Amino acid sequence: MRRIAAALDAVDALLDGALPASGPVQREPSPDGGWGGSHGAGFRMEPLWEGRAGHGAAGQEETGERLAALTSALEDRWGPHREVSLRALPSGEDGDGPVLPLLEELRSVDGDGPGPGGALLVWGPVVTPHGPRWVAVSTAPCDGDAPPMTVAAVSDVPIEEAGEPGVRRGA
């Protein structure tokens, strides 16, 4: 369960770190040149682990088991999570202006992270020295030979579906 402990440490680091107050979304490279995370106005997001490439259902099952263990550990801390469908997140095309930058980044990180068909497991608000924050984890399904990737995100505004109270738009 070293991966779960490392994932919990990564979530703690995201919660403890400063979130950019403004600015465009920036992607960070990983040591191997892939996607190593993103940050922008009010959020940070990073990969927690990748499943095994080319292992199909077995790789997805292994990743699902790890996600379940991480979810259990986070529920021990903060109680039950809410599931937020990425398909139900507000879009910039709904006439209400721009979308929270984290939500746009979740949609755009396709193939390197959670694609638009996934779901977020969300906790919050979580009390931190920086004020309330929301934590989300998600796993992108395998796409061909690409391994599934589990990511964590921390936001200083609620992570909610369209129509839920408290959805704040980006600036």
Short mmCIF file of N, CA and C in Angstrom, two decimals:
data_model
loop_
_atom_site.label_atom_id
_atom_site.label_comp_id
_atom_site.label_asym_id
_atom_site.label_seq_id
_atom_site.Cartn_x
_atom_site.Cartn_y
_atom_site.Cartn_z
N MET A 1 0.80 -1.19 0.00
CA MET A 1 0.00 0.00 0.00
C MET A 1 0.85 1.27 0.00
N ARG A 2 2.11 1.12 -0.42
CA ARG A 2 2.96 2.30 -0.52
C ARG A 2 2.38 3.33 -1.47
N ARG A 3 1.75 2.87 -2.54
CA ARG A 3 1.17 3.82 -3.50
C ARG A 3 0.06 4.64 -2.86
N ILE A 4 -0.74 4.02 -1.99
CA ILE A 4 -1.81 4.75 -1.32
C ILE A 4 -1.22 5.77 -0.37
N ALA A 5 -0.21 5.38 0.39
CA ALA A 5 0.45 6.33 1.29
C ALA A 5 1.06 7.49 0.50
N ALA A 6 1.69 7.19 -0.62
CA ALA A 6 2.27 8.25 -1.46
C ALA A 6 1.17 9.14 -2.03
N ALA A 7 0.04 8.55 -2.42
CA ALA A 7 -1.08 9.34 -2.94
C ALA A 7 -1.64 10.26 -1.85
N LEU A 8 -1.77 9.74 -0.63
CA LEU A 8 -2.24 10.57 0.49
C LEU A 8 -1.27 11.72 0.75
N ASP A 9 0.02 11.44 0.68
CA ASP A 9 1.03 12.49 0.84
C ASP A 9 0.88 13.55 -0.26
N ALA A 10 0.61 13.11 -1.49
CA ALA A 10 0.44 14.05 -2.59
C ALA A 10 -0.80 14.92 -2.38
N VAL A 11 -1.90 14.32 -1.91
CA VAL A 11 -3.10 15.09 -1.62
C VAL A 11 -2.82 16.11 -0.52
N ASP A 12 -2.11 15.67 0.53
CA ASP A 12 -1.76 16.60 1.61
C ASP A 12 -0.91 17.76 1.10
N ALA A 13 0.04 17.47 0.23
CA ALA A 13 0.89 18.53 -0.32
C ALA A 13 0.06 19.51 -1.15
N LEU A 14 -0.89 18.99 -1.93
CA LEU A 14 -1.77 19.88 -2.69
C LEU A 14 -2.59 20.77 -1.76
N LEU A 15 -3.11 20.18 -0.68
CA LEU A 15 -3.90 20.95 0.28
C LEU A 15 -3.07 21.99 1.00
N ASP A 16 -1.83 21.65 1.31
CA ASP A 16 -0.96 22.56 2.07
C ASP A 16 -0.34 23.65 1.21
N GLY A 17 -0.28 23.44 -0.09
CA GLY A 17 0.38 24.39 -0.98
C GLY A 17 -0.49 25.57 -1.34
N ALA A 18 0.17 26.59 -1.80
CA ALA A 18 -0.54 27.78 -2.28
C ALA A 18 -1.18 27.49 -3.63
N LEU A 19 -2.35 28.05 -3.84
CA LEU A 19 -3.02 27.95 -5.13
C LEU A 19 -2.91 29.30 -5.82
N PRO A 20 -2.62 29.31 -7.11
CA PRO A 20 -2.54 30.59 -7.82
C PRO A 20 -3.87 31.33 -7.72
N ALA A 21 -3.82 32.62 -7.43
CA ALA A 21 -5.03 33.43 -7.33
C ALA A 21 -5.57 33.79 -8.71
N SER A 22 -4.69 33.85 -9.70
CA SER A 22 -5.10 34.21 -11.05
C SER A 22 -4.07 33.67 -12.03
N GLY A 23 -4.30 33.94 -13.27
CA GLY A 23 -3.35 33.53 -14.31
C GLY A 23 -3.89 32.40 -15.14
N PRO A 24 -3.26 32.19 -16.28
CA PRO A 24 -3.70 31.12 -17.18
C PRO A 24 -3.32 29.75 -16.64
N VAL A 25 -3.98 28.73 -17.16
CA VAL A 25 -3.64 27.36 -16.79
C VAL A 25 -2.28 27.02 -17.40
N GLN A 26 -1.44 26.43 -16.58
CA GLN A 26 -0.12 26.00 -17.05
C GLN A 26 0.04 24.52 -16.76
N ARG A 27 0.59 23.80 -17.73
CA ARG A 27 0.87 22.38 -17.57
C ARG A 27 2.33 22.20 -17.22
N GLU A 28 2.58 21.22 -16.35
CA GLU A 28 3.94 20.92 -15.92
C GLU A 28 4.35 19.58 -16.52
N PRO A 29 5.55 19.48 -17.05
CA PRO A 29 5.99 18.19 -17.61
C PRO A 29 6.40 17.22 -16.51
N SER A 30 6.25 15.95 -16.79
CA SER A 30 6.75 14.92 -15.88
C SER A 30 8.21 14.64 -16.25
N PRO A 31 8.95 13.92 -15.41
CA PRO A 31 10.34 13.61 -15.74
C PRO A 31 10.50 12.88 -17.08
N ASP A 32 9.48 12.10 -17.48
CA ASP A 32 9.58 11.36 -18.75
C ASP A 32 9.04 12.17 -19.93
N GLY A 33 8.69 13.44 -19.69
CA GLY A 33 8.23 14.30 -20.78
C GLY A 33 6.73 14.32 -20.97
N GLY A 34 5.99 13.53 -20.22
CA GLY A 34 4.53 13.52 -20.31
C GLY A 34 3.92 14.62 -19.46
N TRP A 35 2.67 14.43 -19.11
CA TRP A 35 1.95 15.40 -18.29
C TRP A 35 2.27 15.17 -16.83
N GLY A 36 2.75 16.20 -16.13
CA GLY A 36 3.12 16.07 -14.73
C GLY A 36 2.23 16.85 -13.79
N GLY A 37 1.20 17.50 -14.33
CA GLY A 37 0.27 18.26 -13.51
C GLY A 37 -0.10 19.56 -14.17
N SER A 38 -1.05 20.26 -13.57
CA SER A 38 -1.51 21.55 -14.07
C SER A 38 -1.84 22.44 -12.90
N HIS A 39 -1.77 23.74 -13.12
CA HIS A 39 -2.23 24.68 -12.13
C HIS A 39 -2.74 25.92 -12.84
N GLY A 40 -3.66 26.59 -12.17
CA GLY A 40 -4.25 27.80 -12.71
C GLY A 40 -5.01 28.50 -11.61
N ALA A 41 -5.79 29.48 -11.98
CA ALA A 41 -6.52 30.29 -11.00
C ALA A 41 -7.36 29.40 -10.07
N GLY A 42 -6.92 29.31 -8.83
CA GLY A 42 -7.68 28.61 -7.80
C GLY A 42 -7.54 27.10 -7.74
N PHE A 43 -6.60 26.50 -8.47
CA PHE A 43 -6.48 25.03 -8.40
C PHE A 43 -5.07 24.55 -8.71
N ARG A 44 -4.84 23.32 -8.28
CA ARG A 44 -3.68 22.52 -8.68
C ARG A 44 -4.17 21.10 -8.91
N MET A 45 -3.57 20.43 -9.89
CA MET A 45 -3.94 19.06 -10.23
C MET A 45 -2.67 18.31 -10.59
N GLU A 46 -2.57 17.05 -10.15
CA GLU A 46 -1.39 16.26 -10.51
C GLU A 46 -1.73 14.78 -10.58
N PRO A 47 -0.95 14.03 -11.35
CA PRO A 47 -1.17 12.59 -11.41
C PRO A 47 -0.73 11.94 -10.10
N LEU A 48 -1.47 10.93 -9.68
CA LEU A 48 -1.09 10.15 -8.50
C LEU A 48 -0.38 8.87 -8.90
N TRP A 49 -0.90 8.19 -9.93
CA TRP A 49 -0.25 6.99 -10.45
C TRP A 49 -0.85 6.63 -11.81
N GLU A 50 -0.09 5.85 -12.54
CA GLU A 50 -0.55 5.29 -13.81
C GLU A 50 -0.69 3.80 -13.64
N GLY A 51 -1.71 3.23 -14.27
CA GLY A 51 -1.85 1.79 -14.31
C GLY A 51 -0.86 1.21 -15.31
N ARG A 52 -0.93 -0.08 -15.48
CA ARG A 52 -0.04 -0.73 -16.44
C ARG A 52 -0.60 -0.63 -17.84
N ALA A 53 0.20 -0.14 -18.76
CA ALA A 53 -0.22 0.00 -20.16
C ALA A 53 -0.37 -1.37 -20.79
N GLY A 54 -1.34 -1.47 -21.68
CA GLY A 54 -1.50 -2.69 -22.44
C GLY A 54 -2.06 -3.87 -21.66
N HIS A 55 -2.57 -3.62 -20.46
CA HIS A 55 -3.10 -4.72 -19.67
C HIS A 55 -4.63 -4.73 -19.65
N GLY A 56 -5.27 -3.89 -20.44
CA GLY A 56 -6.71 -3.90 -20.62
C GLY A 56 -7.49 -3.95 -19.33
N ALA A 57 -8.40 -4.94 -19.25
CA ALA A 57 -9.29 -5.07 -18.10
C ALA A 57 -8.52 -5.29 -16.81
N ALA A 58 -7.43 -6.05 -16.87
CA ALA A 58 -6.64 -6.30 -15.66
C ALA A 58 -6.02 -5.00 -15.14
N GLY A 59 -5.55 -4.16 -16.04
CA GLY A 59 -4.98 -2.87 -15.64
C GLY A 59 -6.04 -1.96 -15.05
N GLN A 60 -7.23 -1.97 -15.65
CA GLN A 60 -8.31 -1.14 -15.12
C GLN A 60 -8.77 -1.66 -13.76
N GLU A 61 -8.82 -2.98 -13.60
CA GLU A 61 -9.22 -3.55 -12.31
C GLU A 61 -8.22 -3.19 -11.22
N GLU A 62 -6.93 -3.30 -11.53
CA GLU A 62 -5.89 -2.94 -10.56
C GLU A 62 -6.00 -1.46 -10.18
N THR A 63 -6.20 -0.59 -11.17
CA THR A 63 -6.34 0.83 -10.90
C THR A 63 -7.60 1.10 -10.09
N GLY A 64 -8.68 0.40 -10.40
CA GLY A 64 -9.92 0.55 -9.65
C GLY A 64 -9.76 0.14 -8.19
N GLU A 65 -8.99 -0.92 -7.95
CA GLU A 65 -8.74 -1.36 -6.58
C GLU A 65 -7.93 -0.32 -5.81
N ARG A 66 -6.94 0.27 -6.46
CA ARG A 66 -6.15 1.32 -5.81
C ARG A 66 -7.01 2.55 -5.52
N LEU A 67 -7.86 2.92 -6.50
CA LEU A 67 -8.73 4.07 -6.30
C LEU A 67 -9.69 3.80 -5.14
N ALA A 68 -10.21 2.59 -5.03
CA ALA A 68 -11.10 2.24 -3.92
C ALA A 68 -10.38 2.35 -2.58
N ALA A 69 -9.12 1.92 -2.52
CA ALA A 69 -8.34 2.02 -1.28
C ALA A 69 -8.08 3.48 -0.93
N LEU A 70 -7.75 4.30 -1.93
CA LEU A 70 -7.53 5.72 -1.70
C LEU A 70 -8.83 6.39 -1.25
N THR A 71 -9.92 6.06 -1.90
CA THR A 71 -11.22 6.62 -1.53
C THR A 71 -11.56 6.28 -0.09
N SER A 72 -11.33 5.04 0.31
CA SER A 72 -11.59 4.62 1.69
C SER A 72 -10.75 5.44 2.68
N ALA A 73 -9.48 5.64 2.36
CA ALA A 73 -8.60 6.42 3.24
C ALA A 73 -9.06 7.87 3.33
N LEU A 74 -9.49 8.45 2.22
CA LEU A 74 -9.96 9.83 2.24
C LEU A 74 -11.31 9.93 2.97
N GLU A 75 -12.15 8.91 2.84
CA GLU A 75 -13.42 8.91 3.57
C GLU A 75 -13.19 8.77 5.08
N ASP A 76 -12.13 8.06 5.47
CA ASP A 76 -11.78 7.99 6.89
C ASP A 76 -11.45 9.39 7.43
N ARG A 77 -10.88 10.23 6.58
CA ARG A 77 -10.52 11.60 6.99
C ARG A 77 -11.71 12.54 6.99
N TRP A 78 -12.48 12.52 5.89
CA TRP A 78 -13.45 13.57 5.63
C TRP A 78 -14.89 13.09 5.46
N GLY A 79 -15.14 11.82 5.61
CA GLY A 79 -16.49 11.31 5.44
C GLY A 79 -16.76 10.96 3.98
N PRO A 80 -18.02 10.65 3.68
CA PRO A 80 -18.38 10.22 2.33
C PRO A 80 -18.09 11.27 1.27
N HIS A 81 -17.76 10.80 0.08
CA HIS A 81 -17.52 11.69 -1.05
C HIS A 81 -18.82 11.89 -1.83
N ARG A 82 -18.80 12.88 -2.72
CA ARG A 82 -19.86 13.06 -3.71
C ARG A 82 -19.26 12.69 -5.05
N GLU A 83 -20.05 12.10 -5.91
CA GLU A 83 -19.59 11.81 -7.26
C GLU A 83 -20.12 12.90 -8.19
N VAL A 84 -19.20 13.50 -8.94
CA VAL A 84 -19.54 14.57 -9.87
C VAL A 84 -19.15 14.11 -11.26
N SER A 85 -20.12 14.00 -12.13
CA SER A 85 -19.87 13.57 -13.50
C SER A 85 -19.18 14.68 -14.28
N LEU A 86 -18.11 14.34 -14.96
CA LEU A 86 -17.44 15.34 -15.80
C LEU A 86 -18.34 15.75 -16.96
N ARG A 87 -19.24 14.88 -17.36
CA ARG A 87 -20.16 15.23 -18.44
C ARG A 87 -21.19 16.25 -17.99
N ALA A 88 -21.45 16.32 -16.68
CA ALA A 88 -22.46 17.23 -16.17
C ALA A 88 -21.87 18.56 -15.68
N LEU A 89 -20.56 18.74 -15.84
CA LEU A 89 -19.96 19.99 -15.41
C LEU A 89 -20.39 21.10 -16.36
N PRO A 90 -20.52 22.32 -15.86
CA PRO A 90 -20.97 23.41 -16.72
C PRO A 90 -19.98 23.68 -17.84
N SER A 91 -20.50 24.05 -18.98
CA SER A 91 -19.63 24.37 -20.11
C SER A 91 -19.69 25.86 -20.40
N GLY A 92 -18.68 26.36 -21.05
CA GLY A 92 -18.65 27.77 -21.42
C GLY A 92 -19.66 28.10 -22.50
N GLU A 93 -20.32 27.07 -23.04
CA GLU A 93 -21.28 27.29 -24.10
C GLU A 93 -22.70 27.44 -23.57
N ASP A 94 -22.87 27.49 -22.25
CA ASP A 94 -24.23 27.55 -21.71
C ASP A 94 -24.73 28.98 -21.56
N GLY A 95 -23.96 29.95 -22.06
CA GLY A 95 -24.40 31.33 -22.05
C GLY A 95 -24.11 32.06 -20.75
N ASP A 96 -23.53 31.41 -19.77
CA ASP A 96 -23.26 32.05 -18.49
C ASP A 96 -21.82 32.50 -18.35
N GLY A 97 -21.07 32.55 -19.42
CA GLY A 97 -19.69 33.00 -19.34
C GLY A 97 -18.72 31.86 -19.17
N PRO A 98 -17.47 32.18 -18.84
CA PRO A 98 -16.42 31.17 -18.76
C PRO A 98 -16.62 30.22 -17.58
N VAL A 99 -15.99 29.07 -17.68
CA VAL A 99 -16.09 28.02 -16.68
C VAL A 99 -14.88 28.09 -15.76
N LEU A 100 -15.06 27.60 -14.55
CA LEU A 100 -13.96 27.50 -13.60
C LEU A 100 -12.76 26.85 -14.30
N PRO A 101 -11.56 27.42 -14.22
CA PRO A 101 -10.41 26.88 -14.95
C PRO A 101 -10.12 25.41 -14.66
N LEU A 102 -10.31 24.95 -13.43
CA LEU A 102 -10.08 23.55 -13.12
C LEU A 102 -10.97 22.65 -13.97
N LEU A 103 -12.23 23.02 -14.13
CA LEU A 103 -13.16 22.18 -14.89
C LEU A 103 -12.76 22.13 -16.35
N GLU A 104 -12.34 23.25 -16.91
CA GLU A 104 -11.86 23.25 -18.30
C GLU A 104 -10.62 22.38 -18.44
N GLU A 105 -9.72 22.45 -17.47
CA GLU A 105 -8.50 21.64 -17.56
C GLU A 105 -8.83 20.16 -17.44
N LEU A 106 -9.78 19.80 -16.59
CA LEU A 106 -10.19 18.40 -16.50
C LEU A 106 -10.72 17.90 -17.83
N ARG A 107 -11.43 18.75 -18.53
CA ARG A 107 -11.96 18.36 -19.84
C ARG A 107 -10.85 18.25 -20.89
N SER A 108 -9.85 19.13 -20.78
CA SER A 108 -8.85 19.19 -21.84
C SER A 108 -7.73 18.17 -21.69
N VAL A 109 -7.52 17.67 -20.49
CA VAL A 109 -6.45 16.70 -20.27
C VAL A 109 -7.00 15.34 -20.69
N ASP A 110 -7.06 15.10 -21.98
CA ASP A 110 -7.64 13.87 -22.52
C ASP A 110 -6.51 13.02 -23.09
N GLY A 111 -6.43 11.79 -22.64
CA GLY A 111 -5.35 10.91 -23.07
C GLY A 111 -4.20 10.98 -22.09
N ASP A 112 -4.00 12.13 -21.45
CA ASP A 112 -2.97 12.28 -20.44
C ASP A 112 -3.57 12.35 -19.04
N GLY A 113 -4.86 12.27 -18.93
CA GLY A 113 -5.53 12.40 -17.63
C GLY A 113 -6.99 12.10 -17.80
N PRO A 114 -7.83 12.61 -16.90
CA PRO A 114 -9.24 12.27 -16.96
C PRO A 114 -9.90 12.85 -18.20
N GLY A 115 -10.54 12.03 -18.97
CA GLY A 115 -11.25 12.49 -20.15
C GLY A 115 -12.65 12.95 -19.79
N PRO A 116 -13.40 13.44 -20.75
CA PRO A 116 -14.69 14.03 -20.47
C PRO A 116 -15.75 13.03 -20.03
N GLY A 117 -15.52 11.76 -20.16
CA GLY A 117 -16.52 10.79 -19.77
C GLY A 117 -16.39 10.30 -18.35
N GLY A 118 -15.36 10.71 -17.62
CA GLY A 118 -15.12 10.20 -16.28
C GLY A 118 -15.94 10.87 -15.22
N ALA A 119 -15.64 10.50 -13.99
CA ALA A 119 -16.32 11.09 -12.84
C ALA A 119 -15.27 11.49 -11.81
N LEU A 120 -15.61 12.51 -11.05
CA LEU A 120 -14.75 12.96 -9.96
C LEU A 120 -15.36 12.51 -8.65
N LEU A 121 -14.52 12.06 -7.74
CA LEU A 121 -14.93 11.79 -6.37
C LEU A 121 -14.50 13.01 -5.59
N VAL A 122 -15.44 13.72 -4.97
CA VAL A 122 -15.19 15.04 -4.40
C VAL A 122 -15.49 15.06 -2.90
N TRP A 123 -14.60 15.69 -2.15
CA TRP A 123 -14.78 15.97 -0.73
C TRP A 123 -14.65 17.47 -0.53
N GLY A 124 -15.41 18.00 0.37
CA GLY A 124 -15.22 19.40 0.72
C GLY A 124 -16.52 20.06 1.09
N PRO A 125 -16.36 21.19 1.70
CA PRO A 125 -15.10 21.86 1.93
C PRO A 125 -14.28 21.20 3.04
N VAL A 126 -12.98 21.14 2.81
CA VAL A 126 -12.01 20.64 3.77
C VAL A 126 -11.35 21.85 4.41
N VAL A 127 -11.29 21.86 5.73
CA VAL A 127 -10.70 22.99 6.44
C VAL A 127 -9.18 22.90 6.35
N THR A 128 -8.54 23.98 5.90
CA THR A 128 -7.08 24.07 5.83
C THR A 128 -6.66 25.42 6.38
N PRO A 129 -5.36 25.60 6.68
CA PRO A 129 -4.89 26.93 7.12
C PRO A 129 -5.12 28.01 6.05
N HIS A 130 -5.30 27.60 4.80
CA HIS A 130 -5.52 28.54 3.69
C HIS A 130 -6.99 28.85 3.49
N GLY A 131 -7.87 28.25 4.28
CA GLY A 131 -9.30 28.41 4.09
C GLY A 131 -9.90 27.13 3.54
N PRO A 132 -11.18 27.16 3.22
CA PRO A 132 -11.82 25.94 2.72
C PRO A 132 -11.31 25.56 1.34
N ARG A 133 -11.15 24.25 1.16
CA ARG A 133 -10.73 23.72 -0.15
C ARG A 133 -11.54 22.46 -0.46
N TRP A 134 -11.61 22.16 -1.75
CA TRP A 134 -12.29 20.96 -2.23
C TRP A 134 -11.26 20.05 -2.87
N VAL A 135 -11.38 18.76 -2.59
CA VAL A 135 -10.45 17.74 -3.09
C VAL A 135 -11.22 16.82 -4.03
N ALA A 136 -10.61 16.51 -5.17
CA ALA A 136 -11.23 15.57 -6.11
C ALA A 136 -10.18 14.58 -6.58
N VAL A 137 -10.60 13.34 -6.77
CA VAL A 137 -9.75 12.33 -7.40
C VAL A 137 -10.56 11.68 -8.52
N SER A 138 -9.84 11.24 -9.55
CA SER A 138 -10.49 10.63 -10.70
C SER A 138 -9.51 9.73 -11.41
N THR A 139 -10.05 8.73 -12.09
CA THR A 139 -9.23 7.87 -12.94
C THR A 139 -9.77 7.90 -14.35
N ALA A 140 -8.88 8.18 -15.29
CA ALA A 140 -9.25 8.13 -16.70
C ALA A 140 -9.24 6.68 -17.15
N PRO A 141 -10.24 6.27 -17.91
CA PRO A 141 -10.24 4.89 -18.41
C PRO A 141 -9.14 4.68 -19.43
N CYS A 142 -8.76 3.42 -19.63
CA CYS A 142 -7.77 3.08 -20.65
C CYS A 142 -8.30 3.46 -22.02
N ASP A 143 -7.41 3.92 -22.86
CA ASP A 143 -7.76 4.22 -24.24
C ASP A 143 -6.73 3.52 -25.11
N GLY A 144 -7.07 2.36 -25.64
CA GLY A 144 -6.12 1.60 -26.44
C GLY A 144 -5.00 1.10 -25.56
N ASP A 145 -3.76 1.44 -25.92
CA ASP A 145 -2.59 1.00 -25.15
C ASP A 145 -2.22 1.96 -24.03
N ALA A 146 -2.91 3.10 -23.94
CA ALA A 146 -2.58 4.07 -22.90
C ALA A 146 -3.03 3.52 -21.54
N PRO A 147 -2.19 3.68 -20.52
CA PRO A 147 -2.56 3.19 -19.20
C PRO A 147 -3.57 4.13 -18.54
N PRO A 148 -4.42 3.59 -17.67
CA PRO A 148 -5.30 4.48 -16.90
C PRO A 148 -4.46 5.34 -15.96
N MET A 149 -4.88 6.58 -15.74
CA MET A 149 -4.16 7.49 -14.86
C MET A 149 -5.11 8.01 -13.80
N THR A 150 -4.66 7.98 -12.56
CA THR A 150 -5.43 8.54 -11.45
C THR A 150 -4.82 9.87 -11.08
N VAL A 151 -5.70 10.89 -10.95
CA VAL A 151 -5.25 12.24 -10.65
C VAL A 151 -5.96 12.76 -9.40
N ALA A 152 -5.33 13.75 -8.76
CA ALA A 152 -5.94 14.48 -7.65
C ALA A 152 -5.95 15.95 -8.00
N ALA A 153 -6.98 16.64 -7.56
CA ALA A 153 -7.08 18.08 -7.76
C ALA A 153 -7.54 18.72 -6.46
N VAL A 154 -7.06 19.92 -6.21
CA VAL A 154 -7.49 20.73 -5.07
C VAL A 154 -7.90 22.09 -5.62
N SER A 155 -9.05 22.57 -5.14
CA SER A 155 -9.60 23.84 -5.60
C SER A 155 -10.01 24.69 -4.41
N ASP A 156 -9.95 26.00 -4.59
CA ASP A 156 -10.42 26.88 -3.52
C ASP A 156 -11.87 27.29 -3.71
N VAL A 157 -12.53 26.74 -4.72
CA VAL A 157 -13.97 26.94 -4.92
C VAL A 157 -14.64 25.58 -5.09
N PRO A 158 -15.94 25.48 -4.83
CA PRO A 158 -16.62 24.19 -4.93
C PRO A 158 -16.49 23.55 -6.30
N ILE A 159 -16.36 22.23 -6.30
CA ILE A 159 -16.35 21.43 -7.52
C ILE A 159 -17.73 20.78 -7.58
N GLU A 160 -18.58 21.29 -8.48
CA GLU A 160 -19.97 20.86 -8.53
C GLU A 160 -20.46 20.77 -9.96
N GLU A 161 -21.52 19.98 -10.14
CA GLU A 161 -22.14 19.83 -11.45
C GLU A 161 -22.97 21.06 -11.79
N ALA A 162 -23.27 21.22 -13.08
CA ALA A 162 -24.14 22.30 -13.51
C ALA A 162 -25.47 22.18 -12.77
N GLY A 163 -25.97 23.31 -12.32
CA GLY A 163 -27.24 23.32 -11.62
C GLY A 163 -27.11 23.17 -10.11
N GLU A 164 -25.94 22.73 -9.62
CA GLU A 164 -25.73 22.66 -8.19
C GLU A 164 -25.45 24.05 -7.66
N PRO A 165 -25.90 24.36 -6.46
CA PRO A 165 -25.60 25.69 -5.91
C PRO A 165 -24.10 25.86 -5.67
N GLY A 166 -23.62 27.06 -5.85
CA GLY A 166 -22.23 27.37 -5.53
C GLY A 166 -21.26 27.23 -6.67
N VAL A 167 -21.70 26.88 -7.88
CA VAL A 167 -20.77 26.78 -9.00
C VAL A 167 -20.37 28.19 -9.39
N ARG A 168 -19.09 28.48 -9.22
CA ARG A 168 -18.58 29.80 -9.55
C ARG A 168 -17.86 29.74 -10.89
N ARG A 169 -18.06 30.71 -11.68
CA ARG A 169 -17.42 30.80 -12.99
C ARG A 169 -16.05 31.41 -12.86
N GLY A 170 -15.19 31.08 -13.81
CA GLY A 170 -13.85 31.67 -13.85
C GLY A 170 -13.92 33.11 -14.28
N ALA A 171 -12.81 33.80 -14.07
CA ALA A 171 -12.79 35.23 -14.45
C ALA A 171 -12.30 35.41 -15.84
#
